[in-house]
PDB file of C-alpha atoms in Angstrom:
ATOM      1  CA  MET A   1     -41.923 158.999 -49.032  1.00 84.00           C
ATOM      2  CA  ILE A   2     -44.489 159.117 -51.835  1.00 91.00           C
ATOM      3  CA  VAL A   3     -46.899 162.014 -51.306  1.00 92.00           C
ATOM      4  CA  THR A   4     -50.222 163.105 -52.764  1.00 95.00           C
ATOM      5  CA  GLU A   5     -51.270 166.672 -53.563  1.00 95.00           C
ATOM      6  CA  GLY A   6     -54.556 167.899 -52.155  1.00 96.00           C
ATOM      7  CA  THR A   7     -56.289 170.728 -50.338  1.00 97.00           C
ATOM      8  CA  LEU A   8     -58.041 171.559 -47.080  1.00 97.00           C
ATOM      9  CA  LEU A   9     -60.890 173.950 -46.255  1.00 97.00           C
ATOM     10  CA  GLY A  10     -62.484 173.791 -49.663  1.00 96.00           C
ATOM     11  CA  GLY A  11     -59.254 174.541 -51.526  1.00 97.00           C
ATOM     12  CA  ARG A  12     -58.098 177.391 -49.304  1.00 97.00           C
ATOM     13  CA  LEU A  13     -55.015 175.459 -48.197  1.00 98.00           C
ATOM     14  CA  ARG A  14     -52.561 173.362 -50.177  1.00 97.00           C
ATOM     15  CA  TYR A  15     -51.954 170.039 -48.449  1.00 97.00           C
ATOM     16  CA  ARG A  16     -49.485 167.264 -49.206  1.00 97.00           C
ATOM     17  CA  GLN A  17     -49.647 164.002 -47.266  1.00 96.00           C
ATOM     18  CA  SER A  18     -48.216 160.524 -47.438  1.00 90.00           C
ATOM     19  CA  ALA A  19     -49.765 158.331 -50.113  1.00 88.00           C
ATOM     20  CA  SER A  20     -49.746 155.391 -47.688  1.00 83.00           C
ATOM     21  CA  GLY A  21     -50.281 154.981 -43.961  1.00 78.00           C
ATOM     22  CA  HIS A  22     -52.620 157.232 -42.020  1.00 76.00           C
ATOM     23  CA  ARG A  23     -54.670 159.604 -44.204  1.00 86.00           C
ATOM     24  CA  THR A  24     -56.205 162.808 -42.907  1.00 91.00           C
ATOM     25  CA  GLY A  25     -59.927 162.776 -42.123  1.00 94.00           C
ATOM     26  CA  ILE A  26     -62.191 165.480 -40.742  1.00 96.00           C
ATOM     27  CA  GLU A  27     -60.969 165.115 -37.140  1.00 97.00           C
ATOM     28  CA  PRO A  28     -58.019 167.552 -37.288  1.00 97.00           C
ATOM     29  CA  VAL A  29     -60.167 170.151 -39.067  1.00 98.00           C
ATOM     30  CA  LEU A  30     -62.859 169.961 -36.386  1.00 98.00           C
ATOM     31  CA  LEU A  31     -60.240 169.973 -33.637  1.00 98.00           C
ATOM     32  CA  ALA A  32     -58.491 173.056 -35.043  1.00 98.00           C
ATOM     33  CA  ALA A  33     -61.812 174.896 -35.223  1.00 98.00           C
ATOM     34  CA  ALA A  34     -62.263 174.418 -31.456  1.00 98.00           C
ATOM     35  CA  ILE A  35     -58.949 175.983 -30.352  1.00 98.00           C
ATOM     36  CA  PRO A  36     -59.700 179.374 -28.696  1.00 98.00           C
ATOM     37  CA  ALA A  37     -56.510 180.985 -29.993  1.00 98.00           C
ATOM     38  CA  ARG A  38     -56.043 184.705 -30.676  1.00 98.00           C
ATOM     39  CA  PRO A  39     -53.583 186.471 -32.980  1.00 97.00           C
ATOM     40  CA  GLY A  40     -50.047 186.447 -31.610  1.00 96.00           C
ATOM     41  CA  GLU A  41     -50.529 183.536 -29.205  1.00 98.00           C
ATOM     42  CA  ARG A  42     -48.404 180.374 -29.095  1.00 98.00           C
ATOM     43  CA  VAL A  43     -49.865 176.932 -29.809  1.00 98.00           C
ATOM     44  CA  ILE A  44     -48.540 173.373 -29.772  1.00 98.00           C
ATOM     45  CA  GLU A  45     -49.963 170.218 -31.335  1.00 98.00           C
ATOM     46  CA  ALA A  46     -48.964 166.682 -30.393  1.00 97.00           C
ATOM     47  CA  GLY A  47     -48.872 164.096 -33.175  1.00 96.00           C
ATOM     48  CA  THR A  48     -49.182 166.711 -35.891  1.00 96.00           C
ATOM     49  CA  GLY A  49     -48.684 164.272 -38.804  1.00 96.00           C
ATOM     50  CA  ALA A  50     -48.495 166.269 -42.038  1.00 97.00           C
ATOM     51  CA  GLY A  51     -49.818 169.348 -40.239  1.00 97.00           C
ATOM     52  CA  ALA A  52     -53.533 169.477 -41.134  1.00 97.00           C
ATOM     53  CA  GLY A  53     -54.659 170.737 -37.725  1.00 98.00           C
ATOM     54  CA  LEU A  54     -52.120 173.528 -37.448  1.00 98.00           C
ATOM     55  CA  LEU A  55     -52.690 174.503 -41.079  1.00 98.00           C
ATOM     56  CA  CYS A  56     -56.406 175.000 -40.458  1.00 98.00           C
ATOM     57  CA  LEU A  57     -55.823 176.844 -37.194  1.00 98.00           C
ATOM     58  CA  GLY A  58     -53.162 179.095 -38.721  1.00 98.00           C
ATOM     59  CA  HIS A  59     -55.490 179.929 -41.596  1.00 98.00           C
ATOM     60  CA  ARG A  60     -58.289 180.963 -39.217  1.00 98.00           C
ATOM     61  CA  VAL A  61     -56.145 182.895 -36.703  1.00 98.00           C
ATOM     62  CA  ALA A  62     -53.566 185.242 -38.171  1.00 95.00           C
ATOM     63  CA  GLY A  63     -50.157 185.737 -36.617  1.00 96.00           C
ATOM     64  CA  LEU A  64     -49.944 182.552 -34.574  1.00 96.00           C
ATOM     65  CA  ALA A  65     -46.637 181.153 -33.407  1.00 97.00           C
ATOM     66  CA  GLY A  66     -46.827 177.399 -33.199  1.00 95.00           C
ATOM     67  CA  VAL A  67     -45.092 174.062 -33.338  1.00 97.00           C
ATOM     68  CA  GLY A  68     -46.243 170.601 -34.304  1.00 97.00           C
ATOM     69  CA  VAL A  69     -44.526 167.676 -32.576  1.00 97.00           C
ATOM     70  CA  GLU A  70     -44.314 164.523 -34.692  1.00 96.00           C
ATOM     71  CA  ARG A  71     -42.348 161.360 -33.925  1.00 94.00           C
ATOM     72  CA  ASP A  72     -41.819 160.426 -37.585  1.00 95.00           C
ATOM     73  CA  PRO A  73     -39.068 162.683 -39.007  1.00 96.00           C
ATOM     74  CA  ALA A  74     -40.370 162.320 -42.580  1.00 95.00           C
ATOM     75  CA  LEU A  75     -43.849 163.443 -41.538  1.00 96.00           C
ATOM     76  CA  ALA A  76     -42.420 166.310 -39.482  1.00 97.00           C
ATOM     77  CA  GLY A  77     -40.536 167.462 -42.569  1.00 97.00           C
ATOM     78  CA  LEU A  78     -43.685 167.219 -44.670  1.00 97.00           C
ATOM     79  CA  ALA A  79     -45.633 169.256 -42.099  1.00 97.00           C
ATOM     80  CA  ALA A  80     -42.938 171.958 -42.104  1.00 98.00           C
ATOM     81  CA  ALA A  81     -43.089 172.102 -45.898  1.00 98.00           C
ATOM     82  CA  ASN A  82     -46.884 172.394 -45.786  1.00 98.00           C
ATOM     83  CA  PHE A  83     -46.706 175.298 -43.335  1.00 98.00           C
ATOM     84  CA  HIS A  84     -44.197 177.109 -45.526  1.00 98.00           C
ATOM     85  CA  ALA A  85     -46.155 176.454 -48.734  1.00 98.00           C
ATOM     86  CA  ASN A  86     -49.183 178.141 -47.184  1.00 98.00           C
ATOM     87  CA  GLY A  87     -47.307 181.155 -45.870  1.00 97.00           C
ATOM     88  CA  LEU A  88     -47.502 180.102 -42.206  1.00 97.00           C
ATOM     89  CA  ASP A  89     -43.876 180.764 -41.402  1.00 94.00           C
ATOM     90  CA  GLY A  90     -44.600 181.362 -37.718  1.00 97.00           C
ATOM     91  CA  ILE A  91     -45.525 177.682 -37.390  1.00 98.00           C
ATOM     92  CA  GLY A  92     -42.927 174.917 -37.475  1.00 97.00           C
ATOM     93  CA  ALA A  93     -42.516 171.219 -36.821  1.00 97.00           C
ATOM     94  CA  VAL A  94     -40.134 169.225 -34.667  1.00 96.00           C
ATOM     95  CA  ALA A  95     -39.369 165.513 -34.875  1.00 96.00           C
ATOM     96  CA  ALA A  96     -39.617 164.270 -31.290  1.00 95.00           C
ATOM     97  CA  ASP A  97     -41.468 161.981 -28.897  1.00 93.00           C
ATOM     98  CA  ILE A  98     -44.227 164.071 -27.311  1.00 91.00           C
ATOM     99  CA  ALA A  99     -43.509 162.420 -23.955  1.00 86.00           C
ATOM    100  CA  ARG A 100     -39.967 163.857 -24.104  1.00 86.00           C
ATOM    101  CA  LEU A 101     -40.707 167.367 -25.309  1.00 83.00           C
ATOM    102  CA  PRO A 102     -37.600 169.462 -26.010  1.00 79.00           C
ATOM    103  CA  LEU A 103     -39.619 172.637 -25.309  1.00 86.00           C
ATOM    104  CA  ALA A 104     -40.123 175.092 -22.457  1.00 86.00           C
ATOM    105  CA  VAL A 105     -43.252 176.438 -20.775  1.00 86.00           C
ATOM    106  CA  GLY A 106     -44.965 179.295 -22.560  1.00 94.00           C
ATOM    107  CA  PHE A 107     -47.757 178.009 -24.804  1.00 97.00           C
ATOM    108  CA  HIS A 108     -51.261 179.490 -24.628  1.00 98.00           C
ATOM    109  CA  HIS A 109     -52.964 176.468 -26.206  1.00 98.00           C
ATOM    110  CA  ALA A 110     -52.220 172.769 -26.745  1.00 98.00           C
ATOM    111  CA  PHE A 111     -54.178 170.219 -28.749  1.00 98.00           C
ATOM    112  CA  ALA A 112     -54.013 166.654 -30.037  1.00 98.00           C
ATOM    113  CA  ASN A 113     -55.869 163.894 -31.844  1.00 96.00           C
ATOM    114  CA  PRO A 114     -54.194 161.006 -29.967  1.00 94.00           C
ATOM    115  CA  PRO A 115     -54.059 157.402 -31.162  1.00 89.00           C
ATOM    116  CA  TRP A 116     -57.059 155.732 -29.586  1.00 69.00           C
ATOM    117  CA  ARG A 117     -57.407 152.076 -30.601  1.00 51.00           C
ATOM    118  CA  ASP A 118     -56.397 149.635 -27.909  1.00 52.00           C
ATOM    119  CA  VAL A 119     -53.314 147.542 -28.670  1.00 40.00           C
ATOM    120  CA  ALA A 120     -55.506 144.446 -28.324  1.00 46.00           C
ATOM    121  CA  ASP A 121     -57.535 145.524 -31.377  1.00 45.00           C
ATOM    122  CA  THR A 122     -56.731 144.057 -34.779  1.00 46.00           C
ATOM    123  CA  ALA A 123     -53.722 145.952 -36.110  1.00 48.00           C
ATOM    124  CA  SER A 124     -53.422 147.488 -39.553  1.00 43.00           C
ATOM    125  CA  PRO A 125     -50.674 145.863 -41.650  1.00 48.00           C
ATOM    126  CA  ASP A 126     -49.467 149.352 -42.597  1.00 43.00           C
ATOM    127  CA  PRO A 127     -46.899 150.566 -40.002  1.00 50.00           C
ATOM    128  CA  GLY A 128     -47.779 154.259 -40.419  1.00 44.00           C
ATOM    129  CA  ARG A 129     -51.490 153.652 -39.930  1.00 47.00           C
ATOM    130  CA  ARG A 130     -50.765 151.322 -36.999  1.00 43.00           C
ATOM    131  CA  LEU A 131     -48.636 153.962 -35.258  1.00 46.00           C
ATOM    132  CA  ALA A 132     -51.252 156.689 -35.800  1.00 43.00           C
ATOM    133  CA  HIS A 133     -54.182 154.627 -34.509  1.00 42.00           C
ATOM    134  CA  ARG A 134     -53.035 152.268 -31.745  1.00 49.00           C
ATOM    135  CA  ALA A 135     -52.567 153.473 -28.179  1.00 56.00           C
ATOM    136  CA  PRO A 136     -50.370 151.496 -25.775  1.00 72.00           C
ATOM    137  CA  ALA A 137     -51.254 151.683 -22.083  1.00 76.00           C
ATOM    138  CA  GLY A 138     -50.499 155.078 -20.582  1.00 89.00           C
ATOM    139  CA  LEU A 139     -50.195 156.941 -23.886  1.00 93.00           C
ATOM    140  CA  LEU A 140     -53.050 159.379 -23.258  1.00 95.00           C
ATOM    141  CA  ALA A 141     -51.739 160.235 -19.806  1.00 96.00           C
ATOM    142  CA  ALA A 142     -48.232 160.755 -21.193  1.00 95.00           C
ATOM    143  CA  TRP A 143     -49.449 163.053 -23.983  1.00 96.00           C
ATOM    144  CA  VAL A 144     -51.715 165.111 -21.723  1.00 97.00           C
ATOM    145  CA  GLY A 145     -49.037 165.399 -19.039  1.00 96.00           C
ATOM    146  CA  ALA A 146     -46.429 166.551 -21.548  1.00 96.00           C
ATOM    147  CA  LEU A 147     -48.739 169.128 -23.120  1.00 97.00           C
ATOM    148  CA  ALA A 148     -49.961 170.460 -19.778  1.00 97.00           C
ATOM    149  CA  ALA A 149     -46.361 170.845 -18.623  1.00 96.00           C
ATOM    150  CA  VAL A 150     -45.601 173.402 -21.364  1.00 96.00           C
ATOM    151  CA  LEU A 151     -48.872 175.351 -21.015  1.00 97.00           C
ATOM    152  CA  ARG A 152     -49.104 178.698 -19.303  1.00 97.00           C
ATOM    153  CA  ALA A 153     -51.452 179.019 -16.335  1.00 97.00           C
ATOM    154  CA  ARG A 154     -55.066 179.006 -17.589  1.00 97.00           C
ATOM    155  CA  GLY A 155     -53.890 177.802 -20.999  1.00 98.00           C
ATOM    156  CA  SER A 156     -56.262 175.512 -22.875  1.00 98.00           C
ATOM    157  CA  ILE A 157     -55.783 171.871 -23.810  1.00 98.00           C
ATOM    158  CA  THR A 158     -58.154 170.421 -26.415  1.00 98.00           C
ATOM    159  CA  LEU A 159     -58.498 166.779 -27.479  1.00 98.00           C
ATOM    160  CA  ILE A 160     -60.666 164.868 -29.941  1.00 98.00           C
ATOM    161  CA  LEU A 161     -61.314 161.324 -28.733  1.00 97.00           C
ATOM    162  CA  PRO A 162     -63.860 158.490 -28.803  1.00 96.00           C
ATOM    163  CA  ALA A 163     -66.843 159.126 -26.552  1.00 96.00           C
ATOM    164  CA  SER A 164     -66.074 155.792 -24.879  1.00 94.00           C
ATOM    165  CA  SER A 165     -62.823 157.236 -23.486  1.00 94.00           C
ATOM    166  CA  LEU A 166     -64.434 160.106 -21.541  1.00 95.00           C
ATOM    167  CA  SER A 167     -63.881 158.681 -18.065  1.00 94.00           C
ATOM    168  CA  ASP A 168     -60.176 158.095 -18.761  1.00 95.00           C
ATOM    169  CA  THR A 169     -59.881 161.542 -20.335  1.00 96.00           C
ATOM    170  CA  TYR A 170     -61.341 163.281 -17.275  1.00 96.00           C
ATOM    171  CA  ALA A 171     -58.933 161.389 -15.047  1.00 96.00           C
ATOM    172  CA  VAL A 172     -55.754 162.170 -16.978  1.00 97.00           C
ATOM    173  CA  LEU A 173     -56.699 165.847 -17.378  1.00 98.00           C
ATOM    174  CA  ARG A 174     -57.216 166.203 -13.656  1.00 97.00           C
ATOM    175  CA  ASP A 175     -53.965 164.356 -12.900  1.00 98.00           C
ATOM    176  CA  ALA A 176     -52.216 166.896 -15.165  1.00 97.00           C
ATOM    177  CA  GLY A 177     -53.740 169.827 -13.263  1.00 98.00           C
ATOM    178  CA  CYS A 178     -56.365 170.740 -15.863  1.00 98.00           C
ATOM    179  CA  GLY A 179     -60.028 171.279 -15.046  1.00 98.00           C
ATOM    180  CA  ALA A 180     -63.314 172.988 -15.960  1.00 98.00           C
ATOM    181  CA  CYS A 181     -63.759 170.478 -18.794  1.00 98.00           C
ATOM    182  CA  ARG A 182     -66.112 171.334 -21.633  1.00 98.00           C
ATOM    183  CA  VAL A 183     -67.324 168.369 -23.698  1.00 98.00           C
ATOM    184  CA  LEU A 184     -68.798 168.768 -27.189  1.00 98.00           C
ATOM    185  CA  PRO A 185     -70.319 165.600 -28.696  1.00 98.00           C
ATOM    186  CA  LEU A 186     -69.976 165.091 -32.449  1.00 98.00           C
ATOM    187  CA  TRP A 187     -73.234 163.451 -33.557  1.00 98.00           C
ATOM    188  CA  PRO A 188     -72.882 161.534 -36.877  1.00 97.00           C
ATOM    189  CA  ARG A 189     -76.564 162.280 -37.594  1.00 97.00           C
ATOM    190  CA  ALA A 190     -79.528 163.535 -35.603  1.00 96.00           C
ATOM    191  CA  GLY A 191     -80.679 160.834 -33.207  1.00 95.00           C
ATOM    192  CA  ARG A 192     -77.428 158.835 -33.439  1.00 97.00           C
ATOM    193  CA  ALA A 193     -75.031 158.264 -30.549  1.00 97.00           C
ATOM    194  CA  ALA A 194     -71.848 160.334 -30.650  1.00 97.00           C
ATOM    195  CA  LYS A 195     -68.762 158.299 -31.509  1.00 95.00           C
ATOM    196  CA  LEU A 196     -66.357 161.208 -31.046  1.00 97.00           C
ATOM    197  CA  VAL A 197     -66.177 164.106 -28.605  1.00 98.00           C
ATOM    198  CA  ILE A 198     -64.069 167.227 -28.325  1.00 98.00           C
ATOM    199  CA  VAL A 199     -62.871 167.844 -24.762  1.00 98.00           C
ATOM    200  CA  GLN A 200     -61.350 171.132 -23.659  1.00 98.00           C
ATOM    201  CA  ALA A 201     -59.917 172.016 -20.254  1.00 98.00           C
ATOM    202  CA  ARG A 202     -57.839 174.805 -18.709  1.00 98.00           C
ATOM    203  CA  LYS A 203     -54.602 174.457 -16.775  1.00 98.00           C
ATOM    204  CA  GLY A 204     -55.208 175.257 -13.130  1.00 98.00           C
ATOM    205  CA  ALA A 205     -58.961 175.779 -13.578  1.00 97.00           C
ATOM    206  CA  ARG A 206     -61.329 174.510 -10.885  1.00 93.00           C
ATOM    207  CA  GLY A 207     -64.737 175.431 -12.307  1.00 93.00           C
ATOM    208  CA  PRO A 208     -67.543 172.970 -13.058  1.00 95.00           C
ATOM    209  CA  ASP A 209     -67.499 170.698 -16.083  1.00 96.00           C
ATOM    210  CA  ALA A 210     -70.023 171.277 -18.881  1.00 97.00           C
ATOM    211  CA  LEU A 211     -71.672 169.040 -21.466  1.00 97.00           C
ATOM    212  CA  LEU A 212     -72.391 171.181 -24.538  1.00 97.00           C
ATOM    213  CA  PRO A 213     -75.218 170.740 -27.081  1.00 95.00           C
ATOM    214  CA  GLY A 214     -72.884 169.219 -29.677  1.00 96.00           C
ATOM    215  CA  LEU A 215     -72.530 169.346 -33.450  1.00 98.00           C
ATOM    216  CA  ILE A 216     -74.542 167.237 -35.919  1.00 98.00           C
ATOM    217  CA  LEU A 217     -72.218 166.362 -38.796  1.00 98.00           C
ATOM    218  CA  HIS A 218     -74.505 164.886 -41.485  1.00 98.00           C
ATOM    219  CA  GLY A 219     -77.992 165.628 -42.736  1.00 96.00           C
ATOM    220  CA  ALA A 220     -80.082 164.013 -45.464  1.00 94.00           C
ATOM    221  CA  THR A 221     -77.918 165.196 -48.370  1.00 94.00           C
ATOM    222  CA  GLY A 222     -74.431 165.617 -46.901  1.00 96.00           C
ATOM    223  CA  TYR A 223     -72.809 167.726 -44.200  1.00 97.00           C
ATOM    224  CA  THR A 224     -75.071 169.983 -42.173  1.00 98.00           C
ATOM    225  CA  GLY A 225     -74.713 173.716 -42.717  1.00 97.00           C
ATOM    226  CA  GLU A 226     -72.858 174.173 -39.420  1.00 97.00           C
ATOM    227  CA  ALA A 227     -70.435 171.339 -40.190  1.00 98.00           C
ATOM    228  CA  GLU A 228     -69.914 172.611 -43.747  1.00 97.00           C
ATOM    229  CA  ALA A 229     -69.002 176.064 -42.450  1.00 98.00           C
ATOM    230  CA  ILE A 230     -66.257 174.526 -40.321  1.00 98.00           C
ATOM    231  CA  LEU A 231     -64.935 171.938 -42.773  1.00 97.00           C
ATOM    232  CA  ARG A 232     -65.070 174.057 -45.954  1.00 97.00           C
ATOM    233  CA  ASP A 233     -65.010 177.675 -44.772  1.00 96.00           C
ATOM    234  CA  GLY A 234     -62.786 177.364 -41.711  1.00 97.00           C
ATOM    235  CA  THR A 235     -65.151 178.967 -39.202  1.00 97.00           C
ATOM    236  CA  ALA A 236     -64.625 178.538 -35.479  1.00 98.00           C
ATOM    237  CA  LEU A 237     -66.319 175.923 -33.323  1.00 97.00           C
ATOM    238  CA  VAL A 238     -66.866 177.766 -30.053  1.00 94.00           C
ATOM    239  CA  LEU A 239     -66.733 175.745 -26.847  1.00 94.00           C
TER     240      LEU A 239
END
């Protein structure tokens, strides 16, 4: 695998990723900012790729124990190397299918940026990008069910997904025994419809759902101050 050298969080983290295939955007950074983890807790990420989400979370919350699950063994190895290079030795990576997790119950938090394009959409010619983006029928339910199965009672599960998938997301979370959903829209600009949302639920929770005010990502000259604080400084995004 040919890799490129880069950084995350404004240079605070060293980050190597594949030169081809799926390339990291802002989604895993925003997702990691929304995880309500505390020092010493255990976290799991599905589809970790080269580890951007767990890197950002581990930088913000000291002393985490975590694991990223990635189907591609080369990417899982790259994620493990990224964790080690940044001194996050409590976080590891495992090459496995998330729907067949080789792990036991005990995680405080789970999160994922699942593939979301329908298989009927035009496919990328690059196999890595195609695998990262395209979702066969039942994939979201399989991922959520697998993650919920290894969560402790009242543990959180957090997803970043297209706003158009909200009805399906509610359904699969409830089928997996997770409730009290909190939805945070990600507005591209003020006055624009949200294309992405962050959805967070708790295992075994029965409280009401909540639609939060949301985060505006771009202003007239670039990222808004709130978005910049998350993407460059690694601050939390509280749901």
